[in-house]
Amino acid sequence: MQKKAIIKSRSATVLAGEKSIFIHMEKILASIITIGDELLIGQTIDTNSAWIAQQLNAIGIWVHRRVAVGDTREAILHALDEEGAAASLVLITGGLGPTADDITKPVLCDYFGGTLVQDDDALQNVLRIFEGRGLPTLQRNLDQALVPDVCTVIPNKRGTAPGMWFEQNGRIYIAMPGVPYEMEGMMLDYILPRLPEIFDAPSVLHHTLLTSGMGESFVAERIADFEKALPPAIKLAYLPGFGLLKLRLTALGKDKLTTAVTLAQQFTLLKSLLTDITVADEDISMGEVLGRLLTARGKTVGTAESCTGGYIAHLLTLVPGSSSYYKGSLVTYANDMKQRLLHVPPTALNTQGAVSEATVLAMAKGALEQLQTDYVIAVSGIMGPDGGTPDKPVGTVWVAVGDAQQQTAIRYQLRYDRKHNIELTAAYAINELRKFIVTSGQ
Amino acid sequence: MQKKAIIKSRSATVLAGEKSIFIHMEKILASIITIGDELLIGQTIDTNSAWIAQQLNAIGIWVHRRVAVGDTREAILHALDEEGAAASLVLITGGLGPTADDITKPVLCDYFGGTLVQDDDALQNVLRIFEGRGLPTLQRNLDQALVPDVCTVIPNKRGTAPGMWFEQNGRIYIAMPGVPYEMEGMMLDYILPRLPEIFDAPSVLHHTLLTSGMGESFVAERIADFEKALPPAIKLAYLPGFGLLKLRLTALGKDKLTTAVTLAQQFTLLKSLLTDITVADEDISMGEVLGRLLTARGKTVGTAESCTGGYIAHLLTLVPGSSSYYKGSLVTYANDMKQRLLHVPPTALNTQGAVSEATVLAMAKGALEQLQTDYVIAVSGIMGPDGGTPDKPVGTVWVAVGDAQQQTAIRYQLRYDRKHNIELTAAYAINELRKFIVTSGQ
């Protein structure tokens, strides 16, 4: 593959209300095509596209469209035509497996006018993988080493399907497997290191402020003057969700240093307007926010979970290095577990019930004793779809947070389905402990 | 909105290797357009599309493309042109909020040649929501009640932004908020009940077989004759993932009953060829599979988790009704928790280490005693990115499953990032207990 000039897309229309630099500046545009009926019938959620977009963004390439199409030849051909017309780089995932529903490779071979030929390195890779598994190699596995003679083969260290790099009319098309782990390996090992050699991309930089406690309308009012005065190279986006509001500034510029400085200036301004509701000055999870607070204070945390069934513990332990401040959790789903493991008094359970202030406070105290941590989060609630009563409908949740000196409880009334009620309870509960730690000034 | 004939898309090309009925039969085609830069820079994973596709599939409408575009007027207009050209129904989500980056409404208004006017019901809804929150209503909130005069307004009981239903050239375009809970409410309350009145959709039916223990190539070999003999109205897809292989049969037909019968016949055939590796004959989670096994036997389960940090408990308690068989979990992240709560002997921790057969078996025994359940799952491992040693690299995991009579342990070596290592460990661990229960014949 040789280094060559690539056509850059330039958007034509100028429109009122948009920051014109985002339309006018020469951006390297990429499109992502994901192939597979499972994406269209709702059987699979596409996580590849978000990952790819993050990686491309980091090297200044702007994903301007993402298209998902089914496992049919005409849908794939149509998408190649359409996305190739507007983007300099088209990344394709899916449909490279060894079974009959995997048709991406022959379709690409036809589209680029090639013939399938055997690639020796790819063949050795297939044999290596099957030998490593102690399995016989079938003809359909050997066929994975067939590649169009008009592409550069991309090695796949993590699976049997090789990737394919095509160039046509000054545009690059790259096909990768749909299995996230294989696609990611191919991107990291081979594709991402090569793209900057080919594209002279402008800098695209993001910086996100996390806030909590004020709705997006009110935030927008407060920062209205700031937003109006933003330089044309900076774009502001509001991303509400799960008790948080994210404010993202995106900067676009020819020169990385200048772009970074402009972004830093505006971000500092934005932050200064929202100090009272700022949770973090980067896009990290609530678990990471709490982890940093605890690490800075040299404190530990444990949890006592009923309705969230371990999800709070999961969010906290997703954070690398969390073992230094997270000690453990008692997931007491059944009432007798609450009594036996957390020593919740039977009177609380019998008079006020498992979902009550008395129970959740007793759970918090029990966990502090059992886990011997500095802080605790305890939750008990009714996540649905069943289990509600007139007094305590589905979505009723009690959350307690605190330390050995003080525990406070708060009641939430949620209105989502089971899965979202669990996720929201966990997000709220972690945020409650964050507020407790921050306001208690320890 | 009146009931009317809608143009149906008919695909033109016939291609070798595809089941021709999937191209020739008149399908009601839908496209989904999701709007928002956050989807293109990888900040947000799109879960709306999968949910919408599932709902449309259930009423026979086939999502043939999904497109994500950014918050720019020209990208939205281009997508409307393109998707409207091929689909009878275009569903649009995102960009309806009250802040400056939300431009979907004015763009749609222009596209359909309308003027923004105030909708009284939408205004009452905005006022109701802000009063309920005890907050003042800002002009930008009141403006949410402005709608194009060329659309039918779709009520939003769950938020302030109304939906919009447009019809043009015999095609339907529906715009909804990007907040999943609001979009889902609008679909369930208003849109899904009306679509069958408008579209005379063929039946699209799916049935998925879950298998475990054999790679897709080998399954494909075994069922090669079955696959070749499939009637043209049935399509087979292979969906590998997380220790499971899903085999999905999709049937398409004019008449729902005939289609269902044909699908049932082929599914029965498929199942009969794979009895030895079948996990379930529908597309349910591994947590649901285990839940059904336990319910059928009247048995209970508990878990002792180190490296998965509560994620196994979460997967088990995501299942509605799991409280009847799931009792609790001891998440012992720290070693002293393993000793104190699970009575893991210090000798196991000191000589073999926290990630070892001796420790994980001691955790299993400790959990059986503490939680007093019939079955147990215990895990301990190193999820990364740090904490590996030459003997026990990142990805080393010990899983133990069993009952009071017998516990067995197995070692896995995973090779993913932290998040995926946790997810895969949990999936494998639940599958190990499933196999233990099935093979122990209890």
GROMACS .gro file of N, CA and C in nm, chain A residues 11 13 15 18 37-43 50 53-54 63-68 73-74 82 98-101 136 138 140-141 181 208 216-218 220-221 227 235 237-239 248 283 309-311 313-314 317-320 322 326-331 333-334 337 340 370-371 385 415-416 418, chain B residues 11 15 18 37-43 50 53-54 63-68 73-74 82 98-101 136 138 140-141 181 208 216-218 220-221 227 235 237-239 248 283 309-311 313-314 317-320 322 326-331 333-334 337 340 370-371 385 415-416 418:
model
  423
   11SER      N    1  -1.803   1.997   0.254
   11SER     CA    2  -1.948   2.012   0.252
   11SER      C    3  -1.985   2.144   0.186
   13THR      N    4  -2.325   2.317   0.158
   13THR     CA    5  -2.428   2.409   0.203
   13THR      C    6  -2.387   2.488   0.326
   15LEU      N    7  -2.558   2.692   0.635
   15LEU     CA    8  -2.693   2.701   0.689
   15LEU      C    9  -2.696   2.783   0.816
   18GLU      N   10  -2.584   2.712   1.233
   18GLU     CA   11  -2.477   2.617   1.257
   18GLU      C   12  -2.344   2.690   1.255
   37ASP      N   13  -2.804  -0.914   0.961
   37ASP     CA   14  -2.946  -0.905   0.994
   37ASP      C   15  -2.968  -0.889   1.144
   38GLU      N   16  -2.877  -0.947   1.225
   38GLU     CA   17  -2.897  -0.939   1.370
   38GLU      C   18  -2.899  -0.796   1.421
   39LEU      N   19  -2.834  -0.705   1.344
   39LEU     CA   20  -2.835  -0.564   1.383
   39LEU      C   21  -2.966  -0.497   1.346
   40LEU      N   22  -3.037  -0.555   1.249
   40LEU     CA   23  -3.158  -0.493   1.198
   40LEU      C   24  -3.284  -0.547   1.264
   41ILE      N   25  -3.277  -0.668   1.318
   41ILE     CA   26  -3.396  -0.721   1.384
   41ILE      C   27  -3.389  -0.696   1.534
   42GLY      N   28  -3.283  -0.632   1.580
   42GLY     CA   29  -3.275  -0.597   1.722
   42GLY      C   30  -3.220  -0.708   1.809
   43GLN      N   31  -3.157  -0.810   1.747
   43GLN     CA   32  -3.103  -0.919   1.828
   43GLN      C   33  -2.968  -0.880   1.889
   50ALA      N   34  -1.935   0.256   1.801
   50ALA     CA   35  -1.893   0.355   1.900
   50ALA      C   36  -1.742   0.343   1.924
   53ALA      N   37  -1.553   0.477   1.623
   53ALA     CA   38  -1.564   0.623   1.615
   53ALA      C   39  -1.469   0.689   1.715
   54GLN      N   40  -1.461   0.634   1.836
   54GLN     CA   41  -1.368   0.690   1.935
   54GLN      C   42  -1.225   0.687   1.885
   63VAL      N   43  -1.626   1.063   1.184
   63VAL     CA   44  -1.730   0.972   1.134
   63VAL      C   45  -1.855   1.054   1.110
   64HIS      N   46  -1.896   1.067   0.986
   64HIS     CA   47  -2.013   1.154   0.959
   64HIS      C   48  -2.140   1.074   0.940
   65ARG      N   49  -2.127   0.944   0.916
   65ARG     CA   50  -2.246   0.858   0.905
   65ARG      C   51  -2.210   0.717   0.947
   66ARG      N   52  -2.313   0.648   0.994
   66ARG     CA   53  -2.301   0.506   1.029
   66ARG      C   54  -2.422   0.438   0.969
   67VAL      N   55  -2.402   0.332   0.897
   67VAL     CA   56  -2.515   0.264   0.834
   67VAL      C   57  -2.511   0.117   0.869
   68ALA      N   58  -2.625   0.061   0.907
   68ALA     CA   59  -2.635  -0.082   0.928
   68ALA      C   60  -2.722  -0.140   0.819
   73ARG      N   61  -2.681  -0.903  -0.072
   73ARG     CA   62  -2.586  -0.848  -0.167
   73ARG      C   63  -2.624  -0.707  -0.210
   74GLU      N   64  -2.750  -0.689  -0.244
   74GLU     CA   65  -2.788  -0.558  -0.296
   74GLU      C   66  -2.780  -0.450  -0.189
   82GLU      N   67  -2.314   0.440  -0.177
   82GLU     CA   68  -2.358   0.560  -0.108
   82GLU      C   69  -2.251   0.615  -0.015
   98PRO      N   70  -1.738  -1.810   0.856
   98PRO     CA   71  -1.727  -1.927   0.768
   98PRO      C   72  -1.861  -1.988   0.726
   99THR      N   73  -1.974  -1.926   0.763
   99THR     CA   74  -2.102  -1.990   0.734
   99THR      C   75  -2.174  -1.920   0.619
  100ALA      N   76  -2.280  -1.984   0.572
  100ALA     CA   77  -2.344  -1.943   0.446
  100ALA      C   78  -2.404  -1.803   0.452
  101ASP      N   79  -2.438  -1.756   0.573
  101ASP     CA   80  -2.496  -1.622   0.582
  101ASP      C   81  -2.389  -1.512   0.576
  136PRO      N   82  -0.995  -3.036   1.421
  136PRO     CA   83  -0.966  -3.053   1.279
  136PRO      C   84  -1.003  -2.925   1.203
  138LEU      N   85  -1.173  -2.765   0.884
  138LEU     CA   86  -1.268  -2.800   0.779
  138LEU      C   87  -1.240  -2.716   0.654
  140ARG      N   88  -1.440  -2.526   0.504
  140ARG     CA   89  -1.494  -2.391   0.519
  140ARG      C   90  -1.402  -2.302   0.603
  141ASN      N   91  -1.319  -2.365   0.687
  141ASN     CA   92  -1.222  -2.285   0.763
  141ASN      C   93  -1.105  -2.249   0.674
  181TYR      N   94  -1.371  -0.830   1.949
  181TYR     CA   95  -1.232  -0.853   1.990
  181TYR      C   96  -1.140  -0.864   1.868
  208THR      N   97  -1.537   1.700   2.798
  208THR     CA   98  -1.672   1.689   2.853
  208THR      C   99  -1.673   1.723   3.000
  216GLU      N  100  -3.124   2.031   3.184
  216GLU     CA  101  -3.049   2.090   3.072
  216GLU      C  102  -3.102   2.227   3.033
  217SER      N  103  -3.234   2.248   3.049
  217SER     CA  104  -3.290   2.379   3.015
  217SER      C  105  -3.230   2.488   3.102
  218PHE      N  106  -3.218   2.458   3.232
  218PHE     CA  107  -3.170   2.558   3.326
  218PHE      C  108  -3.021   2.582   3.308
  220ALA      N  109  -2.874   2.550   3.023
  220ALA     CA  110  -2.864   2.626   2.897
  220ALA      C  111  -2.892   2.774   2.920
  221GLU      N  112  -2.989   2.805   3.009
  221GLU     CA  113  -3.016   2.946   3.042
  221GLU      C  114  -2.895   3.009   3.107
  227GLU      N  115  -2.255   3.037   2.548
  227GLU     CA  116  -2.281   2.958   2.427
  227GLU      C  117  -2.283   3.048   2.303
  235LYS      N  118  -1.799   2.364   1.928
  235LYS     CA  119  -1.940   2.325   1.929
  235LYS      C  120  -1.975   2.270   2.067
  237ALA      N  121  -2.248   2.051   2.303
  237ALA     CA  122  -2.359   1.955   2.301
  237ALA      C  123  -2.401   1.923   2.444
  238TYR      N  124  -2.532   1.903   2.461
  238TYR     CA  125  -2.590   1.866   2.590
  238TYR      C  126  -2.629   1.718   2.585
  239LEU      N  127  -2.580   1.638   2.679
  239LEU     CA  128  -2.611   1.495   2.679
  239LEU      C  129  -2.668   1.455   2.814
  248ARG      N  130  -2.055   1.864   2.639
  248ARG     CA  131  -1.937   1.832   2.560
  248ARG      C  132  -1.899   1.948   2.469
  283ASP      N  133  -1.503   1.296   3.094
  283ASP     CA  134  -1.613   1.203   3.073
  283ASP      C  135  -1.581   1.068   3.134
  309GLY      N  136  -2.909  -0.614   4.318
  309GLY     CA  137  -2.852  -0.748   4.296
  309GLY      C  138  -2.707  -0.752   4.254
  310GLY      N  139  -2.624  -0.663   4.307
  310GLY     CA  140  -2.482  -0.667   4.273
  310GLY      C  141  -2.440  -0.568   4.167
  311TYR      N  142  -2.536  -0.494   4.112
  311TYR     CA  143  -2.501  -0.404   4.001
  311TYR      C  144  -2.418  -0.284   4.048
  313ALA      N  145  -2.203  -0.294   4.298
  313ALA     CA  146  -2.069  -0.352   4.312
  313ALA      C  147  -2.003  -0.366   4.176
  314HIS      N  148  -2.080  -0.407   4.077
  314HIS     CA  149  -2.025  -0.422   3.941
  314HIS      C  150  -1.976  -0.288   3.887
  317THR      N  151  -1.655  -0.197   4.060
  317THR     CA  152  -1.538  -0.282   4.031
  317THR      C  153  -1.503  -0.285   3.883
  318LEU      N  154  -1.585  -0.223   3.799
  318LEU     CA  155  -1.546  -0.206   3.658
  318LEU      C  156  -1.424  -0.116   3.647
  319VAL      N  157  -1.405  -0.032   3.746
  319VAL     CA  158  -1.296   0.066   3.742
  319VAL      C  159  -1.163  -0.004   3.773
  320PRO      N  160  -1.066   0.004   3.682
  320PRO     CA  161  -0.935  -0.057   3.709
  320PRO      C  162  -0.876   0.001   3.838
  322SER      N  163  -0.982  -0.058   4.138
  322SER     CA  164  -1.083  -0.037   4.242
  322SER      C  165  -1.057  -0.122   4.366
  326TYR      N  166  -1.237  -0.054   4.713
  326TYR     CA  167  -1.362  -0.131   4.721
  326TYR      C  168  -1.333  -0.264   4.789
  327LYS      N  169  -1.405  -0.294   4.897
  327LYS     CA  170  -1.374  -0.414   4.974
  327LYS      C  171  -1.466  -0.531   4.946
  328GLY      N  172  -1.595  -0.502   4.929
  328GLY     CA  173  -1.688  -0.613   4.906
  328GLY      C  174  -1.832  -0.568   4.917
  329SER      N  175  -1.920  -0.663   4.890
  329SER     CA  176  -2.063  -0.634   4.894
  329SER      C  177  -2.139  -0.753   4.948
  330LEU      N  178  -2.244  -0.722   5.024
  330LEU     CA  179  -2.335  -0.828   5.066
  330LEU      C  180  -2.463  -0.810   4.987
  331VAL      N  181  -2.481  -0.900   4.891
  331VAL     CA  182  -2.603  -0.894   4.810
  331VAL      C  183  -2.706  -0.981   4.879
  333TYR      N  184  -3.052  -1.065   4.871
  333TYR     CA  185  -3.174  -1.059   4.793
  333TYR      C  186  -3.293  -1.109   4.876
  334ALA      N  187  -3.270  -1.217   4.948
  334ALA     CA  188  -3.376  -1.275   5.030
  334ALA      C  189  -3.377  -1.210   5.170
  337MET      N  190  -3.150  -1.348   5.430
  337MET     CA  191  -3.010  -1.306   5.412
  337MET      C  192  -2.988  -1.170   5.477
  340ARG      N  193  -2.959  -1.256   5.842
  340ARG     CA  194  -2.844  -1.337   5.881
  340ARG      C  195  -2.712  -1.267   5.854
  370GLN      N  196  -2.001  -0.546   5.906
  370GLN     CA  197  -1.952  -0.669   5.844
  370GLN      C  198  -1.832  -0.644   5.753
  371LEU      N  199  -1.839  -0.537   5.676
  371LEU     CA  200  -1.735  -0.513   5.576
  371LEU      C  201  -1.622  -0.426   5.632
  385PRO      N  202  -4.106  -0.655   3.703
  385PRO     CA  203  -4.239  -0.603   3.674
  385PRO      C  204  -4.342  -0.635   3.783
  415ARG      N  205  -3.969   0.480   3.729
  415ARG     CA  206  -4.084   0.449   3.644
  415ARG      C  207  -4.040   0.380   3.516
  416TYR      N  208  -3.931   0.304   3.525
  416TYR     CA  209  -3.878   0.239   3.406
  416TYR      C  210  -3.907   0.090   3.411
  418ARG      N  211  -3.759  -0.311   3.449
  418ARG     CA  212  -3.670  -0.371   3.548
  418ARG      C  213  -3.523  -0.334   3.526
  453SER      N  214  -3.772  -0.530  -0.407
  453SER     CA  215  -3.631  -0.532  -0.447
  453SER      C  216  -3.619  -0.592  -0.586
  457LEU      N  217  -3.009  -1.266  -0.696
  457LEU     CA  218  -2.867  -1.295  -0.685
  457LEU      C  219  -2.845  -1.438  -0.638
  460GLU      N  220  -2.865  -1.635  -0.250
  460GLU     CA  221  -2.959  -1.581  -0.154
  460GLU      C  222  -3.095  -1.645  -0.175
  479ASP      N  223  -2.450   1.390   1.732
  479ASP     CA  224  -2.305   1.374   1.723
  479ASP      C  225  -2.253   1.269   1.821
  480GLU      N  226  -2.322   1.258   1.937
  480GLU     CA  227  -2.274   1.164   2.039
  480GLU      C  228  -2.270   1.020   1.986
  481LEU      N  229  -2.356   0.991   1.886
  481LEU     CA  230  -2.358   0.857   1.827
  481LEU      C  231  -2.241   0.838   1.730
  482LEU      N  232  -2.190   0.948   1.679
  482LEU     CA  233  -2.086   0.940   1.576
  482LEU      C  234  -1.946   0.952   1.634
  483ILE      N  235  -1.934   1.010   1.752
  483ILE     CA  236  -1.799   1.020   1.810
  483ILE      C  237  -1.776   0.908   1.911
  484GLY      N  238  -1.876   0.821   1.927
  484GLY     CA  239  -1.857   0.706   2.013
  484GLY      C  240  -1.883   0.734   2.159
  485GLN      N  241  -1.951   0.847   2.188
  485GLN     CA  242  -1.980   0.879   2.328
  485GLN      C  243  -2.101   0.801   2.379
  492ALA      N  244  -3.210  -0.107   1.823
  492ALA     CA  245  -3.239  -0.249   1.844
  492ALA      C  246  -3.379  -0.265   1.902
  495ALA      N  247  -3.636  -0.196   1.629
  495ALA     CA  248  -3.639  -0.305   1.531
  495ALA      C  249  -3.715  -0.425   1.584
  496GLN      N  250  -3.694  -0.457   1.712
  496GLN     CA  251  -3.768  -0.570   1.771
  496GLN      C  252  -3.918  -0.546   1.765
  505VAL      N  253  -3.696  -0.377   0.921
  505VAL     CA  254  -3.600  -0.267   0.919
  505VAL      C  255  -3.488  -0.306   0.823
  506HIS      N  256  -3.475  -0.238   0.712
  506HIS     CA  257  -3.374  -0.280   0.614
  506HIS      C  258  -3.247  -0.196   0.622
  507ARG      N  259  -3.256  -0.080   0.687
  507ARG     CA  260  -3.136   0.001   0.707
  507ARG      C  261  -3.150   0.083   0.835
  508ARG      N  262  -3.036   0.115   0.890
  508ARG     CA  263  -3.029   0.202   1.007
  508ARG      C  264  -2.918   0.300   0.979
  509VAL      N  265  -2.944   0.427   0.995
  509VAL     CA  266  -2.843   0.528   0.966
  509VAL      C  267  -2.829   0.621   1.086
  510ALA      N  268  -2.706   0.649   1.124
  510ALA     CA  269  -2.681   0.749   1.227
  510ALA      C  270  -2.615   0.869   1.162
  515ARG      N  271  -2.781   2.016   0.969
  515ARG     CA  272  -2.899   2.024   0.883
  515ARG      C  273  -2.880   1.942   0.755
  516GLU      N  274  -2.765   1.959   0.692
  516GLU     CA  275  -2.749   1.891   0.563
  516GLU      C  276  -2.743   1.739   0.579
  524GLU      N  277  -3.261   1.004   0.134
  524GLU     CA  278  -3.213   0.870   0.102
  524GLU      C  279  -3.302   0.761   0.160
  540PRO      N  280  -3.446   2.082   2.427
  540PRO     CA  281  -3.466   2.226   2.436
  540PRO      C  282  -3.340   2.309   2.415
  541THR      N  283  -3.228   2.245   2.381
  541THR     CA  284  -3.104   2.322   2.372
  541THR      C  285  -3.062   2.345   2.227
  542ALA      N  286  -2.963   2.431   2.209
  542ALA     CA  287  -2.930   2.481   2.075
  542ALA      C  288  -2.880   2.372   1.982
  543ASP      N  289  -2.826   2.263   2.036
  543ASP     CA  290  -2.777   2.157   1.949
  543ASP      C  291  -2.889   2.067   1.898
  578PRO      N  292  -3.966   2.633   3.768
  578PRO     CA  293  -4.021   2.733   3.676
  578PRO      C  294  -4.011   2.682   3.532
  580LEU      N  295  -3.923   2.767   3.158
  580LEU     CA  296  -3.849   2.866   3.080
  580LEU      C  297  -3.907   2.876   2.938
  582ARG      N  298  -3.757   2.836   2.665
  582ARG     CA  299  -3.710   2.724   2.582
  582ARG      C  300  -3.790   2.597   2.609
  583ASN      N  301  -3.847   2.587   2.730
  583ASN     CA  302  -3.933   2.472   2.759
  583ASN      C  303  -4.069   2.489   2.692
  623TYR      N  304  -3.650   0.610   2.725
  623TYR     CA  305  -3.776   0.592   2.798
  623TYR      C  306  -3.889   0.669   2.730
  650THR      N  307  -3.507  -1.882   1.763
  650THR     CA  308  -3.362  -1.896   1.785
  650THR      C  309  -3.334  -2.015   1.876
  658GLU      N  310  -1.900  -2.262   1.531
  658GLU     CA  311  -1.999  -2.245   1.425
  658GLU      C  312  -1.964  -2.325   1.299
  659SER      N  313  -1.834  -2.342   1.271
  659SER     CA  314  -1.796  -2.419   1.153
  659SER      C  315  -1.843  -2.564   1.164
  660PHE      N  316  -1.828  -2.618   1.283
  660PHE     CA  317  -1.863  -2.758   1.303
  660PHE      C  318  -2.014  -2.777   1.305
  662ALA      N  319  -2.212  -2.587   1.137
  662ALA     CA  320  -2.251  -2.569   0.997
  662ALA      C  321  -2.230  -2.698   0.917
  663GLU      N  322  -2.120  -2.769   0.946
  663GLU     CA  323  -2.098  -2.897   0.878
  663GLU      C  324  -2.207  -2.996   0.912
  669GLU      N  325  -2.948  -2.720   0.600
  669GLU     CA  326  -2.941  -2.581   0.552
  669GLU      C  327  -2.970  -2.574   0.402
  677LYS      N  328  -3.471  -1.844   0.637
  677LYS     CA  329  -3.331  -1.804   0.633
  677LYS      C  330  -3.264  -1.842   0.765
  679ALA      N  331  -2.935  -1.799   1.026
  679ALA     CA  332  -2.820  -1.715   1.061
  679ALA      C  333  -2.748  -1.775   1.181
  680TYR      N  334  -2.615  -1.759   1.181
  680TYR     CA  335  -2.530  -1.806   1.292
  680TYR      C  336  -2.482  -1.684   1.370
  681LEU      N  337  -2.506  -1.684   1.500
  681LEU     CA  338  -2.466  -1.570   1.582
  681LEU      C  339  -2.380  -1.616   1.699
  690ARG      N  340  -3.043  -1.874   1.435
  690ARG     CA  341  -3.173  -1.808   1.419
  690ARG      C  342  -3.236  -1.845   1.285
  725ASP      N  343  -3.453  -1.753   2.246
  725ASP     CA  344  -3.343  -1.659   2.265
  725ASP      C  345  -3.352  -1.592   2.401
  751GLY      N  346  -1.703  -0.912   4.074
  751GLY     CA  347  -1.752  -0.798   4.152
  751GLY      C  348  -1.902  -0.780   4.153
  752GLY      N  349  -1.980  -0.888   4.155
  752GLY     CA  350  -2.126  -0.874   4.161
  752GLY      C  351  -2.195  -0.890   4.026
  753TYR      N  352  -2.116  -0.905   3.919
  753TYR     CA  353  -2.179  -0.909   3.787
  753TYR      C  354  -2.259  -1.038   3.764
  755ALA      N  355  -2.419  -1.201   4.004
  755ALA     CA  356  -2.544  -1.174   4.078
  755ALA      C  357  -2.635  -1.084   3.995
  756HIS      N  358  -2.577  -0.984   3.931
  756HIS     CA  359  -2.656  -0.893   3.848
  756HIS      C  360  -2.725  -0.968   3.734
  759THR      N  361  -3.010  -1.169   3.874
  759THR     CA  362  -3.123  -1.092   3.928
  759THR      C  363  -3.187  -1.000   3.825
  760LEU      N  364  -3.129  -0.991   3.706
  760LEU     CA  365  -3.196  -0.920   3.597
  760LEU      C  366  -3.325  -0.993   3.557
  761VAL      N  367  -3.328  -1.123   3.584
  761VAL     CA  368  -3.443  -1.204   3.543
  761VAL      C  369  -3.562  -1.179   3.636
  762PRO      N  370  -3.676  -1.134   3.581
  762PRO     CA  371  -3.793  -1.112   3.667
  762PRO      C  372  -3.829  -1.242   3.741
  764SER      N  373  -3.661  -1.373   3.982
  764SER     CA  374  -3.543  -1.447   4.028
  764SER      C  375  -3.536  -1.459   4.179
  768TYR      N  376  -3.296  -1.713   4.367
  768TYR     CA  377  -3.168  -1.650   4.395
  768TYR      C  378  -3.171  -1.590   4.536
  769LYS      N  379  -3.077  -1.626   4.619
  769LYS     CA  380  -3.082  -1.582   4.759
  769LYS      C  381  -2.988  -1.467   4.790
  770GLY      N  382  -2.869  -1.471   4.733
  770GLY     CA  383  -2.775  -1.364   4.766
  770GLY      C  384  -2.635  -1.395   4.718
  771SER      N  385  -2.549  -1.299   4.741
  771SER     CA  386  -2.411  -1.314   4.695
  771SER      C  387  -2.317  -1.250   4.795
  772LEU      N  388  -2.203  -1.310   4.811
  772LEU     CA  389  -2.097  -1.249   4.890
  772LEU      C  390  -1.989  -1.205   4.793
  773VAL      N  391  -1.984  -1.074   4.774
  773VAL     CA  392  -1.882  -1.019   4.684
  773VAL      C  393  -1.760  -0.987   4.769
  775TYR      N  394  -1.418  -0.890   4.745
  775TYR     CA  395  -1.313  -0.840   4.658
  775TYR      C  396  -1.178  -0.844   4.727
  776ALA      N  397  -1.179  -0.807   4.853
  776ALA     CA  398  -1.053  -0.804   4.929
  776ALA      C  399  -1.028  -0.942   4.994
  779MET      N  400  -1.190  -1.011   5.322
  779MET     CA  401  -1.333  -1.042   5.311
  779MET      C  402  -1.352  -1.192   5.281
  782ARG      N  403  -1.298  -1.350   5.617
  782ARG     CA  404  -1.397  -1.319   5.721
  782ARG      C  405  -1.537  -1.368   5.683
  812GLN      N  406  -2.272  -2.014   5.420
  812GLN     CA  407  -2.324  -1.883   5.460
  812GLN      C  408  -2.461  -1.854   5.400
  813LEU      N  409  -2.477  -1.890   5.273
  813LEU     CA  410  -2.601  -1.854   5.205
  813LEU      C  411  -2.706  -1.965   5.215
  827PRO      N  412  -0.655  -0.414   3.391
  827PRO     CA  413  -0.535  -0.427   3.309
  827PRO      C  414  -0.409  -0.462   3.391
  857ARG      N  415  -0.860  -1.326   2.738
  857ARG     CA  416  -0.763  -1.239   2.669
  857ARG      C  417  -0.826  -1.109   2.624
  858TYR      N  418  -0.928  -1.065   2.697
  858TYR     CA  419  -0.999  -0.944   2.657
  858TYR      C  420  -0.959  -0.827   2.748
  860ARG      N  421  -1.072  -0.550   3.054
  860ARG     CA  422  -1.133  -0.571   3.185
  860ARG      C  423  -1.284  -0.598   3.176
   0.00000   0.00000   0.00000
